[in-house]
Amino acid sequence: APAWLRRLCGHLLSERLLRPGGVQAVVRGVLEGTDGGAGAEAAALDWRKCDAVGKILAACPQQCLSLEDYYRQVCPQILDLLHVQDKVATRQFQRVATTTLLTMAREQPQLAERHLLQPLLAPLRRCSEAAELALEDLAAEAVLVPEAELGSCVEDILKVYVVGNDSSSLLLGSLQSVLGVVFSLYSFAKQNVSYLRSPCQDILLWFLEKAEREQSLAVLEGLARLSSLVPTLHPQCQLRVGSEGGAAIIVGETISDEDEALYQKVSSEQCHVESLVELLSHCQKSGLAGDFFIHCLKELTQVAAEDEAAPSPAVEPGGSLLELEQYQARQGRKLLVLQLVAALCEGISDTVFTDIVQVQEFLAAVLHRACAHPAQGPGAAAEAQTLAMAMGLVAAMLSGAVQLKSSDFVVLKRLVPLLEELSRTYPEPLTQELASDLRIAICTHGACSPGSLGAAADGVLGRKPGMGAQSPAGSRSPTSPQHRHGSPSAHRSKEQSACCEPGASAAPCADSLAPAGLQELLVSAYDPQPPSRAAALRRLASLVTQRHPEVLQLQEKLLQVFLENVQHEDAFVYLSAIQGISLLSSEYPERILPVLLAQYECPAQGREDAMAAVTRMKLGEVLMRVTWALGDMVFQHREPLIQAFLRGARDPDSALRASSLSNLGELCQHLGFQLGSIIQEVTCCVTAIARTDPEAEVRRAAVHVVVLLLRGLSEKVTEVLQDVLRDLYRLLKHVVTAERDTATVLQAQLALEELDAAMRRVLFPPQTLEKKIVVLP
């Protein structure tokens, strides 16, 4: 457009902008033509246009006498844009208002704070502890902040701060002044049914994430009421549940009963601490929760040192009232820190630390406390146990439970002076010896590991003495029930204990893999050291679960790597390979299952029969894990799976026959009424084996198939097994009367009980009383 036309349009636009309601009129005029339908949706998403309008509003026109007058006239209208209820243009107005506010805050921070941020936060500042209010002049139950105003204020803060996502110092500083009230509202909403809980949580988490770590820790300390940095809700103010699902702030009554007042105070502090722990549970990935936990431990040590240095005025004659108050304040602070540490240990202690630096700081806090205050007095047992667990953690890290790099040892060397002091000054000889051994192991980067470290590591990892980090290969049969149905926690702890050994080559474990890193992982999958090989296999399996694009392109290569490691004799290696194959198969069953079935029916050539049978049993375990992972989708792979297990049930090796029958029973139990006509083949196979097989273990497995089949069908026995039910009944009666193996007889009796219960439910259904009303004509 020509220059004269642009000047004229700008002049007319500025004149309209300065009139009452001019901001909304200008925004509507610029964004008009988006009434309903796809046009409105497209305009709402056109953020460039909204940002351009916001920058226009933030610029002071030439017609205005002063910048102060312009802000005084325009800023209230900008805040009103956040409350526009127009269904078509709501998101546009909110986008324009947020952009304008953030632009003004960057260009004119003082004016923006005076005319925008202070009015925006006024409802929360009104009831803050820092507010100078004559609350004694107000009657009890008087509404200080109505429900609608409080809810609108919280939503406006969410739109401007969290959605706007501008972490300037002005915005962070203004929000920090009301964080205590927001946290009180979050704690109140957590205990009641209120829609304010989610926006308050988002506001708090946004501040803790965007602020500097020192500032976040200081704010957390203020929210925990360990400092007065963050003003909290005024003591005379109370939160009350609103009628619309929100909350209102009222002037509370003064409680005359001291016991009731004490109860209210204790319950409020408990709720406050629980809410803070729950808030920190969302900050664990960033490491903020671990840093605050370490900060609380250091604070506990400092409070205890001050408590020991300052004598109690209660026992000192002639103590002044001021000293008594200071002593009570120190005791209250100590109790609050203890409460915080206990709540953090109970709530988020399992995943509170995210890196080796935080672990080192935690250990340093514990060791420093032990050096400054050796375990004495009534709390000596707890102090000694805490110290033992901390030193055991260091021993476990050095004995191979964690893969340590050179940079990690540089961090751990910060503990050497504390360990040296502990080895000289601690009263218990065993602790002195362990501290000395830990110092030697850290200084030598684990090359010299004295024997006392193994016992300390075993105590932390839950291992048996002498087990160390060795793999228990050959300790049990790969098809034993304990192997297939072991507890996950025990399995996990054993995997952790065998993760790495001193001097073993560590597999890479970075979250983001370069091609070279992936190749190094594949090479580590053939490492001669079993711990390194198992760690690489588990890392590859986790990448399959995360659907890593580079890994998924190498499906065939990964399957080959896993299959070759299944044949390994070490239990931790082939268990990791089994897990990897099952995860890969559950992601791509159509490609992987045919290969697994072919391997299961025709094992690798050139191996001994015993080794081939063991490998096939491991592959059977893989096929069953895939079956559980597929769920109802396993129906389309029903026939090849059952045929493979039926052929395995006729193998010359008795252990493989028993394993195949066990897998067949679990598959039939999972399929239930989807078995169809294939039940005839299953029944004939099971009947023949239970009557003629020479091995008692195999006959027992055949009868167990019948038990699982009846248990899986339950009330549908007569429908699915109507053609073979009589044959199964005769088989079970034959086993009970003619079988010599007591375990097999017991399995048959269990099957008969299942069958008897099912038939009774069919023949004698439970009587139900019904009330019928018949209307006569």
CSV table of C-alpha atoms in Angstrom, one decimal, residues 253-601:
chain,number,residue,atom,x,y,z
A,253,GLU,CA,-12.6,-17.9,62.9
A,254,THR,CA,-10.2,-17.8,65.8
A,255,ILE,CA,-10.1,-21.2,67.5
A,256,SER,CA,-10.3,-20.8,71.3
A,257,ASP,CA,-9.7,-24.4,72.2
A,258,GLU,CA,-6.0,-25.0,72.3
A,259,ASP,CA,-6.2,-28.7,71.6
A,260,GLU,CA,-8.4,-28.1,68.6
A,261,ALA,CA,-6.0,-25.4,67.3
A,262,LEU,CA,-3.0,-27.8,67.8
A,263,TYR,CA,-4.8,-30.5,65.9
A,264,GLN,CA,-5.7,-28.2,63.1
A,265,LYS,CA,-2.1,-27.0,62.9
A,266,VAL,CA,-0.6,-30.6,62.9
A,267,SER,CA,-3.0,-31.9,60.3
A,268,SER,CA,-2.4,-28.9,58.1
A,269,GLU,CA,1.4,-29.4,58.2
A,270,GLN,CA,1.0,-33.1,57.4
A,271,CYS,CA,-1.2,-32.3,54.4
A,272,HIS,CA,1.3,-29.6,53.4
A,273,VAL,CA,4.2,-32.0,53.4
A,274,GLU,CA,2.3,-34.8,51.6
A,275,SER,CA,1.3,-32.3,48.8
A,276,LEU,CA,4.9,-31.2,48.5
A,277,VAL,CA,6.1,-34.8,48.1
A,278,GLU,CA,3.5,-35.5,45.5
A,279,LEU,CA,4.6,-32.3,43.6
A,280,LEU,CA,8.2,-33.4,43.8
A,281,SER,CA,7.3,-36.9,42.4
A,282,HIS,CA,6.7,-35.1,39.1
A,283,CYS,CA,10.2,-33.5,39.2
A,284,GLN,CA,12.3,-36.6,39.4
A,285,LYS,CA,13.4,-36.7,35.7
A,286,SER,CA,14.9,-33.2,36.0
A,287,GLY,CA,16.8,-34.2,39.2
A,288,LEU,CA,15.1,-31.5,41.2
A,289,ALA,CA,13.6,-34.0,43.7
A,290,GLY,CA,17.0,-35.5,44.3
A,291,ASP,CA,18.6,-32.1,44.8
A,292,PHE,CA,15.9,-31.1,47.3
A,293,PHE,CA,16.3,-34.4,49.2
A,294,ILE,CA,20.0,-33.8,49.5
A,295,HIS,CA,19.3,-30.2,50.6
A,296,CYS,CA,17.0,-31.5,53.4
A,297,LEU,CA,19.7,-34.0,54.5
A,298,LYS,CA,22.2,-31.2,54.8
A,299,GLU,CA,19.7,-29.1,56.6
A,300,LEU,CA,19.1,-31.9,59.0
A,301,THR,CA,22.8,-32.1,59.8
A,302,GLN,CA,23.1,-28.4,60.3
A,303,VAL,CA,20.0,-28.2,62.6
A,304,ALA,CA,21.4,-31.1,64.7
A,305,ALA,CA,24.8,-29.3,64.9
A,306,GLU,CA,23.1,-26.1,66.1
A,307,ASP,CA,20.9,-28.0,68.5
A,308,GLU,CA,24.0,-29.6,70.1
A,309,ALA,CA,25.9,-26.3,70.2
A,310,ALA,CA,23.1,-24.4,71.8
A,311,PRO,CA,22.1,-25.7,75.3
A,312,SER,CA,18.4,-26.1,76.2
A,313,PRO,CA,17.1,-23.1,78.1
A,314,ALA,CA,14.7,-25.5,79.9
A,315,VAL,CA,17.7,-27.1,81.7
A,316,GLU,CA,19.8,-24.0,82.0
A,317,PRO,CA,18.7,-21.9,85.0
A,318,GLY,CA,18.2,-18.2,84.3
A,319,GLY,CA,17.5,-18.6,80.6
A,320,SER,CA,15.6,-15.6,79.1
A,321,LEU,CA,12.3,-15.9,77.3
A,322,LEU,CA,13.9,-14.9,74.0
A,323,GLU,CA,16.3,-17.9,74.3
A,324,LEU,CA,13.4,-20.2,75.0
A,325,GLU,CA,11.6,-19.0,71.9
A,326,GLN,CA,14.6,-19.5,69.8
A,327,TYR,CA,15.1,-23.0,71.2
A,328,GLN,CA,11.5,-23.8,70.4
A,329,ALA,CA,11.9,-22.4,66.9
A,330,ARG,CA,15.0,-24.6,66.3
A,331,GLN,CA,13.1,-27.7,67.6
A,332,GLY,CA,10.2,-27.0,65.4
A,333,ARG,CA,12.5,-26.6,62.4
A,334,LYS,CA,14.2,-29.8,63.2
A,335,LEU,CA,10.9,-31.7,63.5
A,336,LEU,CA,9.8,-30.2,60.1
A,337,VAL,CA,13.0,-31.3,58.4
A,338,LEU,CA,12.7,-34.8,59.9
A,339,GLN,CA,9.1,-34.9,58.7
A,340,LEU,CA,10.2,-33.9,55.2
A,341,VAL,CA,13.0,-36.4,55.0
A,342,ALA,CA,10.7,-39.2,56.2
A,343,ALA,CA,8.0,-38.3,53.7
A,344,LEU,CA,10.6,-38.1,50.8
A,345,CYS,CA,12.1,-41.4,51.8
A,346,GLU,CA,8.6,-43.0,51.8
A,347,GLY,CA,7.3,-41.4,48.7
A,348,ILE,CA,10.0,-41.0,46.1
A,349,SER,CA,13.1,-42.7,47.5
A,350,ASP,CA,13.2,-45.5,44.8
A,351,THR,CA,13.8,-43.1,41.9
A,352,VAL,CA,14.9,-39.9,43.5
A,353,PHE,CA,18.4,-39.8,42.2
A,354,THR,CA,19.0,-39.5,38.4
A,355,ASP,CA,22.8,-39.3,38.1
A,356,ILE,CA,26.0,-40.2,39.8
A,357,VAL,CA,26.6,-36.6,41.0
A,358,GLN,CA,23.4,-36.7,43.1
A,359,VAL,CA,24.3,-40.1,44.5
A,360,GLN,CA,27.7,-38.6,45.5
A,361,GLU,CA,26.1,-35.6,47.2
A,362,PHE,CA,23.7,-37.8,49.1
A,363,LEU,CA,26.6,-40.1,50.3
A,364,ALA,CA,28.6,-37.0,51.2
A,365,ALA,CA,25.8,-35.7,53.3
A,366,VAL,CA,25.4,-39.0,55.2
A,367,LEU,CA,29.2,-39.4,55.7
A,368,HIS,CA,29.6,-35.8,56.8
A,369,ARG,CA,26.9,-36.3,59.4
A,370,ALA,CA,28.6,-39.5,60.6
A,371,CYS,CA,31.9,-37.7,60.9
A,372,ALA,CA,30.5,-34.7,62.7
A,373,HIS,CA,28.1,-36.7,65.0
A,374,PRO,CA,29.0,-40.4,65.5
A,375,ALA,CA,26.2,-42.7,66.4
A,376,GLN,CA,25.5,-42.2,70.1
A,377,GLY,CA,22.5,-42.0,72.4
A,378,PRO,CA,19.0,-43.3,71.8
A,379,GLY,CA,19.1,-42.8,68.0
A,380,ALA,CA,22.4,-44.6,67.6
A,381,ALA,CA,20.9,-47.7,66.0
A,382,ALA,CA,19.1,-45.7,63.3
A,383,GLU,CA,22.2,-43.6,62.6
A,384,ALA,CA,24.4,-46.7,62.3
A,385,GLN,CA,22.0,-48.4,60.0
A,386,THR,CA,21.8,-45.3,57.7
A,387,LEU,CA,25.6,-45.1,57.6
A,388,ALA,CA,25.8,-48.9,56.8
A,389,MET,CA,23.3,-48.5,54.0
A,390,ALA,CA,25.2,-45.5,52.5
A,391,MET,CA,28.5,-47.3,52.6
A,392,GLY,CA,26.9,-50.4,51.3
A,393,LEU,CA,25.6,-48.4,48.3
A,394,VAL,CA,29.2,-47.2,47.5
A,395,ALA,CA,30.4,-50.8,47.8
A,396,ALA,CA,27.7,-52.1,45.5
A,397,MET,CA,28.6,-49.4,42.9
A,398,LEU,CA,32.3,-50.4,43.1
A,399,SER,CA,31.6,-54.1,43.0
A,400,GLY,CA,29.9,-54.0,39.6
A,401,ALA,CA,26.2,-53.3,40.3
A,402,VAL,CA,26.6,-50.1,38.2
A,403,GLN,CA,28.7,-49.5,35.2
A,404,LEU,CA,31.1,-46.8,36.2
A,405,LYS,CA,33.2,-44.6,33.8
A,406,SER,CA,36.3,-42.6,34.5
A,407,SER,CA,34.2,-39.4,34.9
A,408,ASP,CA,32.1,-41.2,37.6
A,409,PHE,CA,35.3,-42.0,39.6
A,410,VAL,CA,36.3,-38.4,39.4
A,411,VAL,CA,32.9,-37.6,41.1
A,412,LEU,CA,33.3,-40.3,43.7
A,413,LYS,CA,36.8,-39.1,44.6
A,414,ARG,CA,35.1,-36.2,46.4
A,415,LEU,CA,34.1,-38.8,49.1
A,416,VAL,CA,37.8,-39.7,49.8
A,417,PRO,CA,38.4,-37.1,52.4
A,418,LEU,CA,35.2,-38.0,54.3
A,419,LEU,CA,36.0,-41.7,54.1
A,420,GLU,CA,39.5,-41.0,55.4
A,421,GLU,CA,38.2,-39.0,58.3
A,422,LEU,CA,35.6,-41.7,59.0
A,423,SER,CA,38.3,-44.4,59.1
A,424,ARG,CA,40.2,-42.5,61.7
A,425,THR,CA,37.5,-41.1,64.0
A,426,TYR,CA,34.5,-43.4,63.9
A,427,PRO,CA,34.2,-45.5,67.1
A,428,GLU,CA,33.3,-48.8,65.4
A,429,PRO,CA,36.2,-50.8,64.1
A,430,LEU,CA,34.3,-52.6,61.3
A,431,THR,CA,33.1,-49.2,59.9
A,432,GLN,CA,36.6,-47.9,60.0
A,433,GLU,CA,37.9,-50.8,58.0
A,434,LEU,CA,35.1,-50.6,55.5
A,435,ALA,CA,35.7,-46.8,55.0
A,436,SER,CA,39.4,-47.5,54.5
A,437,ASP,CA,38.6,-50.2,51.9
A,438,LEU,CA,36.2,-47.9,50.1
A,439,ARG,CA,38.8,-45.2,49.9
A,440,ILE,CA,41.3,-47.6,48.4
A,441,ALA,CA,38.8,-48.9,45.8
A,442,ILE,CA,37.8,-45.4,44.7
A,443,CYS,CA,41.4,-44.2,44.4
A,444,THR,CA,42.3,-47.2,42.3
A,445,HIS,CA,39.2,-47.0,40.1
A,446,GLY,CA,38.0,-50.4,41.4
A,447,ALA,CA,41.2,-52.2,40.4
A,448,CYS,CA,41.9,-53.0,44.1
A,449,SER,CA,38.7,-54.2,45.8
A,450,PRO,CA,39.3,-55.6,49.3
A,451,GLY,CA,37.1,-58.4,50.5
A,452,SER,CA,35.0,-56.4,52.8
A,453,LEU,CA,33.4,-54.6,49.9
A,454,GLY,CA,31.7,-57.8,48.7
A,455,ALA,CA,29.8,-58.4,52.0
A,456,ALA,CA,28.7,-54.7,52.1
A,457,ALA,CA,27.4,-54.9,48.5
A,458,ASP,CA,25.6,-58.2,49.2
A,459,GLY,CA,23.8,-56.5,52.1
A,460,VAL,CA,22.5,-53.7,49.8
A,461,LEU,CA,21.7,-55.9,46.7
A,462,GLY,CA,20.1,-58.7,48.7
A,463,ARG,CA,22.6,-61.3,47.4
A,464,LYS,CA,23.7,-64.3,49.4
A,465,PRO,CA,27.1,-64.1,50.9
A,466,GLY,CA,29.8,-65.2,48.5
A,467,MET,CA,27.6,-64.9,45.4
A,468,GLY,CA,29.3,-61.7,44.3
A,469,ALA,CA,28.7,-60.7,40.7
A,470,GLN,CA,29.1,-64.2,39.2
A,471,SER,CA,26.4,-65.6,37.0
A,472,PRO,CA,24.7,-68.7,38.4
A,473,ALA,CA,24.8,-70.7,35.2
A,474,GLY,CA,23.8,-74.3,35.7
A,475,SER,CA,22.3,-73.6,39.1
A,476,ARG,CA,18.9,-74.8,38.0
A,477,SER,CA,17.2,-76.4,35.0
A,478,PRO,CA,16.1,-73.9,32.4
A,479,THR,CA,12.6,-75.5,32.4
A,480,SER,CA,12.1,-75.7,36.1
A,481,PRO,CA,9.0,-73.9,37.5
A,482,GLN,CA,11.1,-71.6,39.6
A,483,HIS,CA,12.9,-70.4,36.4
A,484,ARG,CA,9.6,-69.7,34.5
A,485,HIS,CA,7.6,-68.3,37.3
A,486,GLY,CA,10.2,-66.6,39.5
A,487,SER,CA,9.4,-63.4,41.3
A,488,PRO,CA,10.2,-60.3,39.2
A,489,SER,CA,11.9,-58.5,42.1
A,490,ALA,CA,14.3,-61.3,42.7
A,491,HIS,CA,15.0,-61.6,39.0
A,492,ARG,CA,15.6,-57.9,38.7
A,493,SER,CA,18.0,-57.8,41.7
A,494,LYS,CA,20.0,-60.7,40.3
A,495,GLU,CA,20.2,-59.0,36.9
A,496,GLN,CA,21.5,-55.9,38.7
A,497,SER,CA,24.1,-57.9,40.6
A,498,ALA,CA,25.4,-59.5,37.4
A,499,CYS,CA,25.3,-56.3,35.4
A,500,CYS,CA,29.0,-55.6,35.4
A,501,GLU,CA,32.3,-56.8,36.9
A,502,PRO,CA,35.5,-54.7,37.6
A,503,GLY,CA,37.5,-54.6,34.5
A,504,ALA,CA,34.7,-55.8,32.2
A,505,SER,CA,34.1,-53.9,29.0
A,506,ALA,CA,30.9,-51.9,29.5
A,507,ALA,CA,28.3,-51.7,26.7
A,508,PRO,CA,27.2,-48.2,25.8
A,509,CYS,CA,23.9,-47.1,27.4
A,510,ALA,CA,23.2,-43.7,26.0
A,511,ASP,CA,19.6,-42.8,25.4
A,512,SER,CA,20.3,-41.5,21.9
A,513,LEU,CA,22.2,-43.9,19.7
A,514,ALA,CA,24.5,-42.9,16.9
A,515,PRO,CA,25.1,-45.6,14.2
A,516,ALA,CA,28.5,-46.2,15.7
A,517,GLY,CA,26.9,-46.7,19.1
A,518,LEU,CA,24.5,-49.2,17.7
A,519,GLN,CA,27.2,-51.2,16.0
A,520,GLU,CA,29.1,-51.2,19.3
A,521,LEU,CA,26.1,-52.6,21.0
A,522,LEU,CA,25.8,-55.4,18.5
A,523,VAL,CA,29.5,-56.1,18.9
A,524,SER,CA,29.1,-56.1,22.7
A,525,ALA,CA,26.3,-58.7,22.3
A,526,TYR,CA,29.1,-61.2,21.5
A,527,ASP,CA,31.5,-60.1,24.3
A,528,PRO,CA,33.3,-63.0,25.9
A,529,GLN,CA,32.4,-61.5,29.4
A,530,PRO,CA,28.8,-62.7,30.2
A,531,PRO,CA,27.9,-59.5,32.2
A,532,SER,CA,28.8,-57.2,29.3
A,533,ARG,CA,27.0,-59.4,26.9
A,534,ALA,CA,23.8,-59.5,29.0
A,535,ALA,CA,23.9,-55.7,29.5
A,536,ALA,CA,24.1,-55.2,25.7
A,537,LEU,CA,21.2,-57.6,25.1
A,538,ARG,CA,19.0,-55.8,27.7
A,539,ARG,CA,19.9,-52.4,26.1
A,540,LEU,CA,18.9,-53.7,22.7
A,541,ALA,CA,15.6,-55.1,24.1
A,542,SER,CA,14.8,-51.7,25.7
A,543,LEU,CA,15.5,-50.0,22.4
A,544,VAL,CA,13.0,-52.3,20.7
A,545,THR,CA,10.4,-51.4,23.4
A,546,GLN,CA,11.1,-47.7,22.7
A,547,ARG,CA,10.6,-48.4,18.9
A,548,HIS,CA,13.9,-46.8,18.1
A,549,PRO,CA,13.9,-46.2,14.3
A,550,GLU,CA,17.5,-47.3,13.7
A,551,VAL,CA,17.0,-50.5,15.7
A,552,LEU,CA,13.7,-51.4,14.0
A,553,GLN,CA,15.4,-51.3,10.6
A,554,LEU,CA,17.7,-54.2,11.7
A,555,GLN,CA,15.0,-56.6,12.8
A,556,GLU,CA,16.5,-59.6,11.1
A,557,LYS,CA,20.0,-58.8,12.4
A,558,LEU,CA,18.6,-58.3,16.0
A,559,LEU,CA,16.7,-61.6,15.8
A,560,GLN,CA,19.8,-63.4,14.7
A,561,VAL,CA,21.8,-61.9,17.6
A,562,PHE,CA,19.1,-62.9,20.1
A,563,LEU,CA,18.8,-66.4,18.7
A,564,GLU,CA,22.5,-67.0,18.9
A,565,ASN,CA,22.6,-65.7,22.5
A,566,VAL,CA,19.7,-68.0,23.5
A,567,GLN,CA,22.2,-70.9,23.0
A,568,HIS,CA,24.6,-69.4,25.6
A,569,GLU,CA,25.1,-71.4,28.7
A,570,ASP,CA,25.0,-68.4,31.1
A,571,ALA,CA,21.6,-67.9,32.7
A,572,PHE,CA,21.7,-64.1,32.6
A,573,VAL,CA,22.7,-64.0,28.9
A,574,TYR,CA,20.0,-66.4,27.6
A,575,LEU,CA,17.4,-64.8,29.8
A,576,SER,CA,18.2,-61.4,28.3
A,577,ALA,CA,18.1,-62.9,24.8
A,578,ILE,CA,14.7,-64.5,25.6
A,579,GLN,CA,13.3,-61.2,26.7
A,580,GLY,CA,14.6,-59.5,23.6
A,581,ILE,CA,13.1,-62.0,21.2
A,582,SER,CA,9.7,-61.9,23.0
A,583,LEU,CA,9.7,-58.0,22.8
A,584,LEU,CA,10.7,-58.1,19.1
A,585,SER,CA,8.0,-60.8,18.3
A,586,SER,CA,5.2,-59.0,20.1
A,587,GLU,CA,6.0,-55.9,18.0
A,588,TYR,CA,6.2,-57.7,14.7
A,589,PRO,CA,4.6,-61.2,15.1
A,590,GLU,CA,3.9,-61.8,11.4
A,591,ARG,CA,7.6,-61.5,10.6
A,592,ILE,CA,9.2,-63.1,13.7
A,593,LEU,CA,6.8,-65.9,14.6
A,594,PRO,CA,7.4,-68.0,11.5
A,595,VAL,CA,11.2,-67.8,12.1
A,596,LEU,CA,10.8,-68.8,15.7
A,597,LEU,CA,8.5,-71.7,14.9
A,598,ALA,CA,10.9,-73.0,12.3
A,599,GLN,CA,13.8,-72.8,14.8
A,600,TYR,CA,11.6,-74.5,17.4
A,601,GLU,CA,10.8,-77.4,15.1
